[in-house]
Every structure is written in C-alpha cells, then in structure tokens.
mmCIF file of C-alpha atoms in Angstrom:
data_model
loop_
_atom_site.group_PDB
_atom_site.id
_atom_site.type_symbol
_atom_site.label_atom_id
_atom_site.label_comp_id
_atom_site.label_asym_id
_atom_site.label_seq_id
_atom_site.Cartn_x
_atom_site.Cartn_y
_atom_site.Cartn_z
ATOM 1 C CA UNK A 1 304.745 51.357 73.746
ATOM 2 C CA UNK A 2 307.454 51.431 71.100
ATOM 3 C CA UNK A 3 308.415 47.931 69.979
ATOM 4 C CA UNK A 4 312.118 47.061 70.306
ATOM 5 C CA UNK A 5 313.982 47.932 67.128
ATOM 6 C CA UNK A 6 317.453 47.344 65.775
ATOM 7 C CA UNK A 7 319.145 50.655 64.962
ATOM 8 C CA UNK A 8 320.892 49.297 61.873
ATOM 9 C CA UNK A 9 317.649 47.764 60.577
ATOM 10 C CA UNK A 10 316.124 51.177 59.905
ATOM 11 C CA UNK A 11 315.449 52.172 56.325
ATOM 12 C CA UNK A 12 318.485 54.162 55.151
ATOM 13 C CA UNK A 13 317.677 57.821 54.479
ATOM 14 C CA UNK A 14 320.748 58.888 52.506
ATOM 15 C CA UNK A 15 319.007 58.622 49.132
ATOM 16 C CA UNK A 16 316.376 61.157 50.206
ATOM 17 C CA UNK A 17 318.773 63.493 52.019
ATOM 18 C CA UNK A 18 319.880 65.147 48.788
ATOM 19 C CA UNK A 19 322.820 67.507 49.491
ATOM 20 C CA UNK A 20 321.636 69.876 46.739
ATOM 21 C CA UNK A 21 318.193 70.087 48.345
ATOM 22 C CA UNK A 22 319.633 70.894 51.780
ATOM 23 C CA UNK A 23 322.030 73.419 50.261
ATOM 24 C CA UNK A 24 319.211 75.153 48.369
ATOM 25 C CA UNK A 25 317.095 75.367 51.528
ATOM 26 C CA UNK A 26 320.061 76.902 53.360
ATOM 27 C CA UNK A 27 320.705 79.425 50.579
ATOM 28 C CA UNK A 28 317.066 80.529 50.579
ATOM 29 C CA UNK A 29 317.137 80.965 54.356
ATOM 30 C CA UNK A 30 320.285 83.074 54.237
ATOM 31 C CA UNK A 31 318.689 85.504 51.790
ATOM 32 C CA UNK A 32 315.748 86.237 54.085
ATOM 33 C CA UNK A 33 315.674 89.452 56.107
ATOM 34 C CA UNK A 34 316.605 89.177 59.761
ATOM 35 C CA UNK A 35 316.846 92.853 60.667
ATOM 36 C CA UNK A 36 320.388 92.358 62.092
ATOM 37 C CA UNK A 37 318.998 90.837 65.310
ATOM 38 C CA UNK A 38 320.929 88.151 67.181
ATOM 39 C CA UNK A 39 319.671 86.154 70.131
ATOM 40 C CA UNK A 40 322.237 85.568 72.853
ATOM 41 C CA UNK A 41 320.494 84.258 75.991
ATOM 42 C CA UNK A 42 317.285 83.157 77.623
ATOM 43 C CA UNK A 43 315.199 85.964 79.099
ATOM 44 C CA UNK A 44 315.537 84.266 82.476
ATOM 45 C CA UNK A 45 319.350 84.413 82.239
ATOM 46 C CA UNK A 46 319.413 88.219 82.441
ATOM 47 C CA UNK A 47 318.622 89.118 86.020
ATOM 48 C CA UNK A 48 319.782 91.841 88.404
ATOM 49 C CA UNK A 49 323.421 90.976 87.648
ATOM 50 C CA UNK A 50 325.565 91.893 84.644
ATOM 51 C CA UNK A 51 325.773 89.188 81.967
ATOM 52 C CA UNK A 52 328.778 89.059 79.645
ATOM 53 C CA UNK A 53 328.711 87.597 76.151
ATOM 54 C CA UNK A 54 330.062 88.069 72.621
ATOM 55 C CA UNK A 55 328.258 88.374 69.295
ATOM 56 C CA UNK A 56 330.051 88.674 65.983
ATOM 57 C CA UNK A 57 333.353 89.406 67.701
ATOM 58 C CA UNK A 58 331.812 92.214 69.764
ATOM 59 C CA UNK A 59 332.141 91.931 73.537
ATOM 60 C CA UNK A 60 328.794 92.816 75.124
ATOM 61 C CA UNK A 61 327.251 93.193 78.548
ATOM 62 C CA UNK A 62 323.546 92.764 79.263
ATOM 63 C CA UNK A 63 321.599 93.769 82.358
ATOM 64 C CA UNK A 64 318.196 94.966 83.538
ATOM 65 C CA UNK A 65 317.312 98.616 83.935
ATOM 66 C CA UNK A 66 315.455 100.003 86.914
ATOM 67 C CA UNK A 67 312.129 99.081 85.277
ATOM 68 C CA UNK A 68 313.301 95.569 84.365
ATOM 69 C CA UNK A 69 313.888 96.468 80.732
ATOM 70 C CA UNK A 70 316.673 94.630 78.893
ATOM 71 C CA UNK A 71 319.782 96.741 78.268
ATOM 72 C CA UNK A 72 322.795 95.706 76.169
ATOM 73 C CA UNK A 73 325.972 97.727 75.608
ATOM 74 C CA UNK A 74 329.687 97.366 74.819
ATOM 75 C CA UNK A 75 331.405 95.356 77.515
ATOM 76 C CA UNK A 76 334.495 97.584 77.807
ATOM 77 C CA UNK A 77 334.199 100.563 80.131
ATOM 78 C CA UNK A 78 334.744 103.773 78.114
ATOM 79 C CA UNK A 79 337.177 105.049 80.761
ATOM 80 C CA UNK A 80 340.014 102.492 80.769
ATOM 81 C CA UNK A 81 338.390 99.362 79.359
ATOM 82 C CA UNK A 82 337.359 97.485 82.505
ATOM 83 C CA UNK A 83 335.181 94.433 81.933
ATOM 84 C CA UNK A 84 331.653 95.619 82.688
ATOM 85 C CA UNK A 85 330.458 92.022 82.957
ATOM 86 C CA UNK A 86 332.073 92.146 86.407
ATOM 87 C CA UNK A 87 330.299 95.383 87.345
ATOM 88 C CA UNK A 88 327.674 95.439 90.104
ATOM 89 C CA UNK A 89 324.247 96.701 89.047
ATOM 90 C CA UNK A 90 322.668 99.365 91.261
ATOM 91 C CA UNK A 91 319.304 100.950 90.475
ATOM 92 C CA UNK A 92 319.539 99.811 86.864
ATOM 93 C CA UNK A 93 323.053 101.158 86.239
ATOM 94 C CA UNK A 94 326.410 99.420 85.913
ATOM 95 C CA UNK A 95 329.021 100.546 88.426
ATOM 96 C CA UNK A 96 332.496 100.066 86.962
ATOM 97 C CA UNK A 97 334.556 98.040 89.472
ATOM 98 C CA UNK A 98 337.771 99.911 88.623
ATOM 99 C CA UNK A 99 336.844 103.542 89.253
ATOM 100 C CA UNK A 100 333.115 103.650 89.990
ATOM 101 C CA UNK A 101 331.896 105.148 86.700
ATOM 102 C CA UNK A 102 328.132 104.669 86.495
ATOM 103 C CA UNK A 103 326.751 103.646 83.112
ATOM 104 C CA UNK A 104 323.124 103.135 82.217
ATOM 105 C CA UNK A 105 320.677 104.027 79.487
ATOM 106 C CA UNK A 106 322.441 107.255 78.494
ATOM 107 C CA UNK A 107 325.371 107.604 76.141
ATOM 108 C CA UNK A 108 328.802 108.268 77.670
ATOM 109 C CA UNK A 109 331.252 109.436 75.019
ATOM 110 C CA UNK A 110 331.548 106.690 72.397
ATOM 111 C CA UNK A 111 329.875 104.183 74.735
ATOM 112 C CA UNK A 112 326.132 103.772 74.319
ATOM 113 C CA UNK A 113 323.524 101.026 74.751
ATOM 114 C CA UNK A 114 322.590 99.039 71.658
ATOM 115 C CA UNK A 115 319.085 98.220 70.398
ATOM 116 C CA UNK A 116 317.860 95.304 72.514
ATOM 117 C CA UNK A 117 314.677 93.261 72.703
ATOM 118 C CA UNK A 118 313.247 90.757 75.183
ATOM 119 C CA UNK A 119 310.435 88.658 73.691
ATOM 120 C CA UNK A 120 309.665 86.937 76.994
ATOM 121 C CA UNK A 121 311.612 83.786 76.140
ATOM 122 C CA UNK A 122 314.795 85.028 74.454
ATOM 123 C CA UNK A 123 316.958 88.151 74.598
ATOM 124 C CA UNK A 124 318.157 89.833 71.413
ATOM 125 C CA UNK A 125 320.611 92.533 70.391
ATOM 126 C CA UNK A 126 320.769 94.371 67.082
ATOM 127 C CA UNK A 127 324.204 94.761 65.524
ATOM 128 C CA UNK A 128 323.915 96.455 62.154
ATOM 129 C CA UNK A 129 327.610 96.203 61.307
ATOM 130 C CA UNK A 130 327.542 92.442 61.930
ATOM 131 C CA UNK A 131 324.229 91.644 60.235
ATOM 132 C CA UNK A 132 324.697 93.883 57.218
ATOM 133 C CA UNK A 133 320.989 93.952 56.357
ATOM 134 C CA UNK A 134 318.308 96.610 56.558
ATOM 135 C CA UNK A 135 317.697 97.110 60.303
ATOM 136 C CA UNK A 136 314.265 96.587 61.825
ATOM 137 C CA UNK A 137 312.737 97.876 65.050
ATOM 138 C CA UNK A 138 312.324 94.351 66.457
ATOM 139 C CA UNK A 139 313.311 90.773 65.597
ATOM 140 C CA UNK A 140 311.165 88.832 63.152
ATOM 141 C CA UNK A 141 308.178 87.725 65.233
ATOM 142 C CA UNK A 142 307.978 84.006 65.976
ATOM 143 C CA UNK A 143 304.512 82.478 66.253
ATOM 144 C CA UNK A 144 304.400 80.666 69.573
ATOM 145 C CA UNK A 145 301.636 78.560 71.098
ATOM 146 C CA UNK A 146 298.932 80.132 73.254
ATOM 147 C CA UNK A 147 298.772 79.864 77.012
ATOM 148 C CA UNK A 148 299.038 77.636 78.907
ATOM 149 C CA UNK A 149 302.555 76.877 77.743
ATOM 150 C CA UNK A 150 305.978 76.210 79.184
ATOM 151 C CA UNK A 151 309.280 77.408 77.732
ATOM 152 C CA UNK A 152 312.841 76.246 78.278
ATOM 153 C CA UNK A 153 316.086 77.354 76.635
ATOM 154 C CA UNK A 154 319.363 75.552 75.977
ATOM 155 C CA UNK A 155 322.593 77.234 74.830
ATOM 156 C CA UNK A 156 325.716 75.486 73.554
ATOM 157 C CA UNK A 157 328.798 76.620 71.639
ATOM 158 C CA UNK A 158 330.836 75.013 68.887
ATOM 159 C CA UNK A 159 333.598 75.609 66.344
ATOM 160 C CA UNK A 160 331.524 76.353 63.255
ATOM 161 C CA UNK A 161 329.567 79.097 61.536
ATOM 162 C CA UNK A 162 325.839 79.807 61.972
ATOM 163 C CA UNK A 163 325.163 78.357 58.507
ATOM 164 C CA UNK A 164 326.444 74.969 59.694
ATOM 165 C CA UNK A 165 323.925 74.946 62.536
ATOM 166 C CA UNK A 166 321.091 75.934 60.207
ATOM 167 C CA UNK A 167 322.146 73.274 57.681
ATOM 168 C CA UNK A 168 321.937 70.642 60.405
ATOM 169 C CA UNK A 169 318.334 71.577 61.172
ATOM 170 C CA UNK A 170 317.452 71.604 57.470
ATOM 171 C CA UNK A 171 318.412 67.919 57.312
ATOM 172 C CA UNK A 172 315.498 66.201 59.067
ATOM 173 C CA UNK A 173 316.489 62.805 57.631
ATOM 174 C CA UNK A 174 319.293 62.325 60.146
ATOM 175 C CA UNK A 175 317.008 62.420 63.206
ATOM 176 C CA UNK A 176 316.272 58.754 63.871
ATOM 177 C CA UNK A 177 319.747 57.626 62.798
ATOM 178 C CA UNK A 178 321.806 60.157 64.729
ATOM 179 C CA UNK A 179 319.463 60.560 67.718
ATOM 180 C CA UNK A 180 317.874 57.118 68.280
ATOM 181 C CA UNK A 181 317.442 57.912 71.983
ATOM 182 C CA UNK A 182 314.990 60.716 71.082
ATOM 183 C CA UNK A 183 313.405 59.890 67.704
ATOM 184 C CA UNK A 184 312.059 56.822 65.955
ATOM 185 C CA UNK A 185 309.777 55.973 63.044
ATOM 186 C CA UNK A 186 310.844 59.149 61.267
ATOM 187 C CA UNK A 187 309.553 59.776 57.762
ATOM 188 C CA UNK A 188 309.897 62.965 55.737
ATOM 189 C CA UNK A 189 306.471 63.399 54.155
ATOM 190 C CA UNK A 190 307.466 66.324 51.947
ATOM 191 C CA UNK A 191 310.498 68.491 51.266
ATOM 192 C CA UNK A 192 310.964 71.635 49.183
ATOM 193 C CA UNK A 193 312.612 71.236 45.778
ATOM 194 C CA UNK A 194 316.223 72.210 45.165
ATOM 195 C CA UNK A 195 315.352 75.578 43.644
ATOM 196 C CA UNK A 196 316.709 79.073 44.193
ATOM 197 C CA UNK A 197 313.337 80.731 44.727
ATOM 198 C CA UNK A 198 310.204 79.361 46.357
ATOM 199 C CA UNK A 199 307.048 80.868 47.768
ATOM 200 C CA UNK A 200 307.389 81.037 51.540
ATOM 201 C CA UNK A 201 304.360 78.775 52.055
ATOM 202 C CA UNK A 202 306.055 76.073 49.954
ATOM 203 C CA UNK A 203 309.443 76.328 51.642
ATOM 204 C CA UNK A 204 309.041 73.806 54.422
ATOM 205 C CA UNK A 205 309.776 70.234 55.412
ATOM 206 C CA UNK A 206 306.925 68.117 56.776
ATOM 207 C CA UNK A 207 308.050 65.255 58.987
ATOM 208 C CA UNK A 208 306.242 62.388 60.690
ATOM 209 C CA UNK A 209 308.160 61.274 63.763
ATOM 210 C CA UNK A 210 307.714 59.626 67.140
ATOM 211 C CA UNK A 211 309.388 61.299 70.106
ATOM 212 C CA UNK A 212 310.825 58.724 72.477
ATOM 213 C CA UNK A 213 310.463 58.773 76.243
ATOM 214 C CA UNK A 214 312.060 55.483 77.145
ATOM 215 C CA UNK A 215 309.763 52.768 75.762
ATOM 216 C CA UNK A 216 306.920 55.254 75.368
ATOM 217 C CA UNK A 217 306.408 57.198 72.167
ATOM 218 C CA UNK A 218 304.514 60.331 71.121
ATOM 219 C CA UNK A 219 303.789 60.386 67.368
ATOM 220 C CA UNK A 220 303.469 63.824 65.761
ATOM 221 C CA UNK A 221 303.670 65.588 62.431
ATOM 222 C CA UNK A 222 305.954 68.628 62.403
ATOM 223 C CA UNK A 223 306.844 71.390 59.960
ATOM 224 C CA UNK A 224 310.354 72.815 59.646
ATOM 225 C CA UNK A 225 310.743 76.358 58.302
ATOM 226 C CA UNK A 226 313.564 78.910 58.232
ATOM 227 C CA UNK A 227 312.014 82.366 58.746
ATOM 228 C CA UNK A 228 315.355 84.215 59.042
ATOM 229 C CA UNK A 229 318.983 83.601 57.996
ATOM 230 C CA UNK A 230 319.931 82.122 61.381
ATOM 231 C CA UNK A 231 316.703 80.521 62.597
ATOM 232 C CA UNK A 232 314.915 77.223 61.989
ATOM 233 C CA UNK A 233 311.521 76.600 63.589
ATOM 234 C CA UNK A 234 309.946 73.199 64.119
ATOM 235 C CA UNK A 235 306.208 73.399 64.755
ATOM 236 C CA UNK A 236 303.926 70.486 65.659
ATOM 237 C CA UNK A 237 300.954 70.552 63.286
ATOM 238 C CA UNK A 238 299.331 67.220 64.151
ATOM 239 C CA UNK A 239 299.364 64.919 67.156
ATOM 240 C CA UNK A 240 300.036 65.671 70.804
ATOM 241 C CA UNK A 241 301.002 69.278 71.524
ATOM 242 C CA UNK A 242 299.744 70.968 68.359
ATOM 243 C CA UNK A 243 301.239 74.451 68.120
ATOM 244 C CA UNK A 244 304.295 73.636 70.235
ATOM 245 C CA UNK A 245 307.516 74.950 68.721
ATOM 246 C CA UNK A 246 311.249 74.416 68.858
ATOM 247 C CA UNK A 247 313.125 77.545 67.769
ATOM 248 C CA UNK A 248 316.754 76.964 66.861
ATOM 249 C CA UNK A 249 318.783 80.172 66.611
ATOM 250 C CA UNK A 250 322.412 80.293 65.462
ATOM 251 C CA UNK A 251 324.543 83.195 66.677
ATOM 252 C CA UNK A 252 328.110 84.004 65.568
ATOM 253 C CA UNK A 253 330.345 84.620 68.551
ATOM 254 C CA UNK A 254 333.570 85.540 66.754
ATOM 255 C CA UNK A 255 336.911 83.774 66.371
ATOM 256 C CA UNK A 256 338.313 81.668 69.176
ATOM 257 C CA UNK A 257 341.914 81.759 70.401
ATOM 258 C CA UNK A 258 342.861 79.525 67.470
ATOM 259 C CA UNK A 259 341.308 81.901 64.944
ATOM 260 C CA UNK A 260 338.500 79.523 64.023
ATOM 261 C CA UNK A 261 334.908 80.794 64.133
ATOM 262 C CA UNK A 262 332.749 79.958 67.106
ATOM 263 C CA UNK A 263 328.973 79.978 67.115
ATOM 264 C CA UNK A 264 326.277 79.447 69.698
ATOM 265 C CA UNK A 265 323.076 77.536 69.236
ATOM 266 C CA UNK A 266 320.309 78.999 71.373
ATOM 267 C CA UNK A 267 317.280 76.730 71.297
ATOM 268 C CA UNK A 268 313.910 77.613 72.783
ATOM 269 C CA UNK A 269 311.332 74.877 73.321
ATOM 270 C CA UNK A 270 307.822 76.229 73.900
ATOM 271 C CA UNK A 271 305.426 73.388 74.700
ATOM 272 C CA UNK A 272 301.636 73.527 74.761
ATOM 273 C CA UNK A 273 298.806 71.036 75.105
ATOM 274 C CA UNK A 274 295.042 71.244 74.799
ATOM 275 C CA UNK A 275 294.665 68.571 77.465
ATOM 276 C CA UNK A 276 292.465 69.952 80.262
ATOM 277 C CA UNK A 277 294.966 69.388 83.078
ATOM 278 C CA UNK A 278 298.060 70.676 81.260
ATOM 279 C CA UNK A 279 297.781 74.140 82.796
ATOM 280 C CA UNK A 280 297.417 72.754 86.304
ATOM 281 C CA UNK A 281 300.544 70.681 85.799
ATOM 282 C CA UNK A 282 302.594 73.825 85.220
ATOM 283 C CA UNK A 283 302.890 74.320 88.974
ATOM 284 C CA UNK A 284 305.796 71.892 88.502
ATOM 285 C CA UNK A 285 307.379 74.134 85.838
ATOM 286 C CA UNK A 286 310.519 74.815 87.936
ATOM 287 C CA UNK A 287 311.185 71.067 87.874
ATOM 288 C CA UNK A 288 310.142 70.503 84.260
ATOM 289 C CA UNK A 289 312.116 73.310 82.611
ATOM 290 C CA UNK A 290 315.586 71.969 83.546
ATOM 291 C CA UNK A 291 314.625 68.562 82.141
ATOM 292 C CA UNK A 292 313.493 70.194 78.880
ATOM 293 C CA UNK A 293 316.759 72.125 78.649
ATOM 294 C CA UNK A 294 318.807 69.004 79.368
ATOM 295 C CA UNK A 295 317.017 67.065 76.620
ATOM 296 C CA UNK A 296 317.673 69.849 74.095
ATOM 297 C CA UNK A 297 321.307 70.112 75.182
ATOM 298 C CA UNK A 298 321.821 66.371 74.719
ATOM 299 C CA UNK A 299 320.568 66.589 71.136
ATOM 300 C CA UNK A 300 322.733 69.586 70.397
ATOM 301 C CA UNK A 301 325.887 68.037 71.783
ATOM 302 C CA UNK A 302 325.503 65.517 68.961
ATOM 303 C CA UNK A 303 324.307 68.029 66.384
ATOM 304 C CA UNK A 304 327.137 70.452 67.106
ATOM 305 C CA UNK A 305 329.528 67.628 66.240
ATOM 306 C CA UNK A 306 327.617 67.390 62.928
ATOM 307 C CA UNK A 307 327.855 71.178 62.403
ATOM 308 C CA UNK A 308 331.532 71.266 63.352
ATOM 309 C CA UNK A 309 332.217 68.483 60.861
ATOM 310 C CA UNK A 310 330.516 70.507 58.109
ATOM 311 C CA UNK A 311 332.741 73.469 58.941
ATOM 312 C CA UNK A 312 335.907 71.329 59.033
ATOM 313 C CA UNK A 313 335.203 69.843 55.614
ATOM 314 C CA UNK A 314 334.429 73.248 54.123
ATOM 315 C CA UNK A 315 337.506 74.930 55.554
#
C-alpha cells in the first residue's frame, strides 16, 4: 500500500532537471539514424478496410494485401484524385469509389506503394524525402520482452513537432509532479551528462519509480533510451515485469489548417512477467488491452500539453 502523500510536499525536482542536459540528450537522439521510417498506427488498426493517415504532409492509405501483408501508398487516386481511404478493399486491392480503378501492389503511372513494415505491434512507412537520412530496409529493431507478453497501443495528436514529444520523454523528473495519479516516489538514479557525444551504452536515464494503481504501488527501476531521432524507449530493468517496454514514437503529420505543425505520438506498451500464471491470464487480453491503451492515453493527454507548450515557447 502507498501511504497517503501531499502532492506539494514532494521534493522539488527542478534543480536536477537541467535544461541543458535535456537539450543535449535530444540533440544526440536527433543525430541517430532512423532509416526514414515513421510509425503511424497499431498493427491491429490495419484490417481488411482502407486506413487513411498523413505523415510529413503526405496523405497516405494503408491496407492489407491478399496475403495479409501491410501495404501503404499515396492516398490520392492517380486517375482524378479520389480519396482512396474511402475505397473498398477486394482481394487485397483498393477499388476506387469514383470510377472503379483497381490499385494494389503494382505501380500505376506515378502511383506506387511505398516501403512498409509491420513489426507485429506497430505499422511503419518509409518516406525518404521526409526523413532525409540514409534509407534502411527495415525500421531500427526494438528489443521487446519474450512471450508471454501483451501489447497495447495508444495514438494521440497535438500541435507540436516530434522533437517536442521526444524532449518530454527525456525529462523523467516531471513524472511524479505532473502525473501523480500514475507515478510516485520517483527518483532519477543517473542521467547522461550534457555533452554532444556519448557512447550509446552511457546515453540513458535510470529511474526508480513506483507505478500507482489506486492505493497499490509497483516499484521498479527503468531505463530510458532514445535509439532513433523520434523514439524513446522505457525498459524495466528491475522489479515487477523485467523486460517490459514502453515505446514512444513521434510522427510528423504535417501542418494543420492554421499552418502550425501537427504531430502524433504513437505509444506501444509491451508488458511481460515471469510470474507463472501471467500467460494464463492473457485469455483476458481483449479486456486488458483497452485499459492499457486508456492509461497511456491519459498520460499523453497531459504530456501533449507539455509538448505543445514547448512548441509555443519556441515559435
């Protein structure tokens, strides 16, 4: 049981949350290779229907081919520009609702599918003109826990840039202050120095924190790393659920109607436990996953306000 605490009686963390340190961590992350891959949805969100989205100002449509493979292509029909997100999918091909043009894995004039990847939890698209880096065949591999595990994904949008989302996650000191309903007894055990270059093994935050579930608490030690320019990974390294990860991915969507940039945060929570009955409990996964997604979304409603504030001050 977590003893009752007064929010304002916590030890202030502003002295440790050095802006130069957070800025240096962000700069190092943004220099890492990402292969021009952007995540845009949960794997479970792409079904037998067309799925419309935008990445980097590019309108896209995603769907499943005949064999279930992820396909992503420009959203405008090459004939007269119909929105292919409204197209029915038949036998793995899009059927344009305006004139019946069938579009699938093959190129049609200037229209052609883009490199796409489904890692089993998240869906990705490669946009070389948006990423501007050396392209890779697949996204940077994320180390996820072994089976049995359960994964849930939350996606929210805000008026900010991907760097603002990443900067939020590279500030672990705000957790217990800004999210007292989820975190308590938070202590940053170690943080990387404010330097331009660090060995990858040294570039991490180590945090001791208790996750709240009402009056109950689960103490853990977690590492925060930024393996790509738009990704921060939290991994539990000690305590309940060792190996469990929270992957936070920031994706640029493009300007909104007001001209300001919009970004999506796509967060995957992959939970694991060595407890003997954990696997048996996964029969309730259809009930558990929505609760996991709701918890992540609640956190990110607050944290997007943080990220949007960073963007407002900078602009």
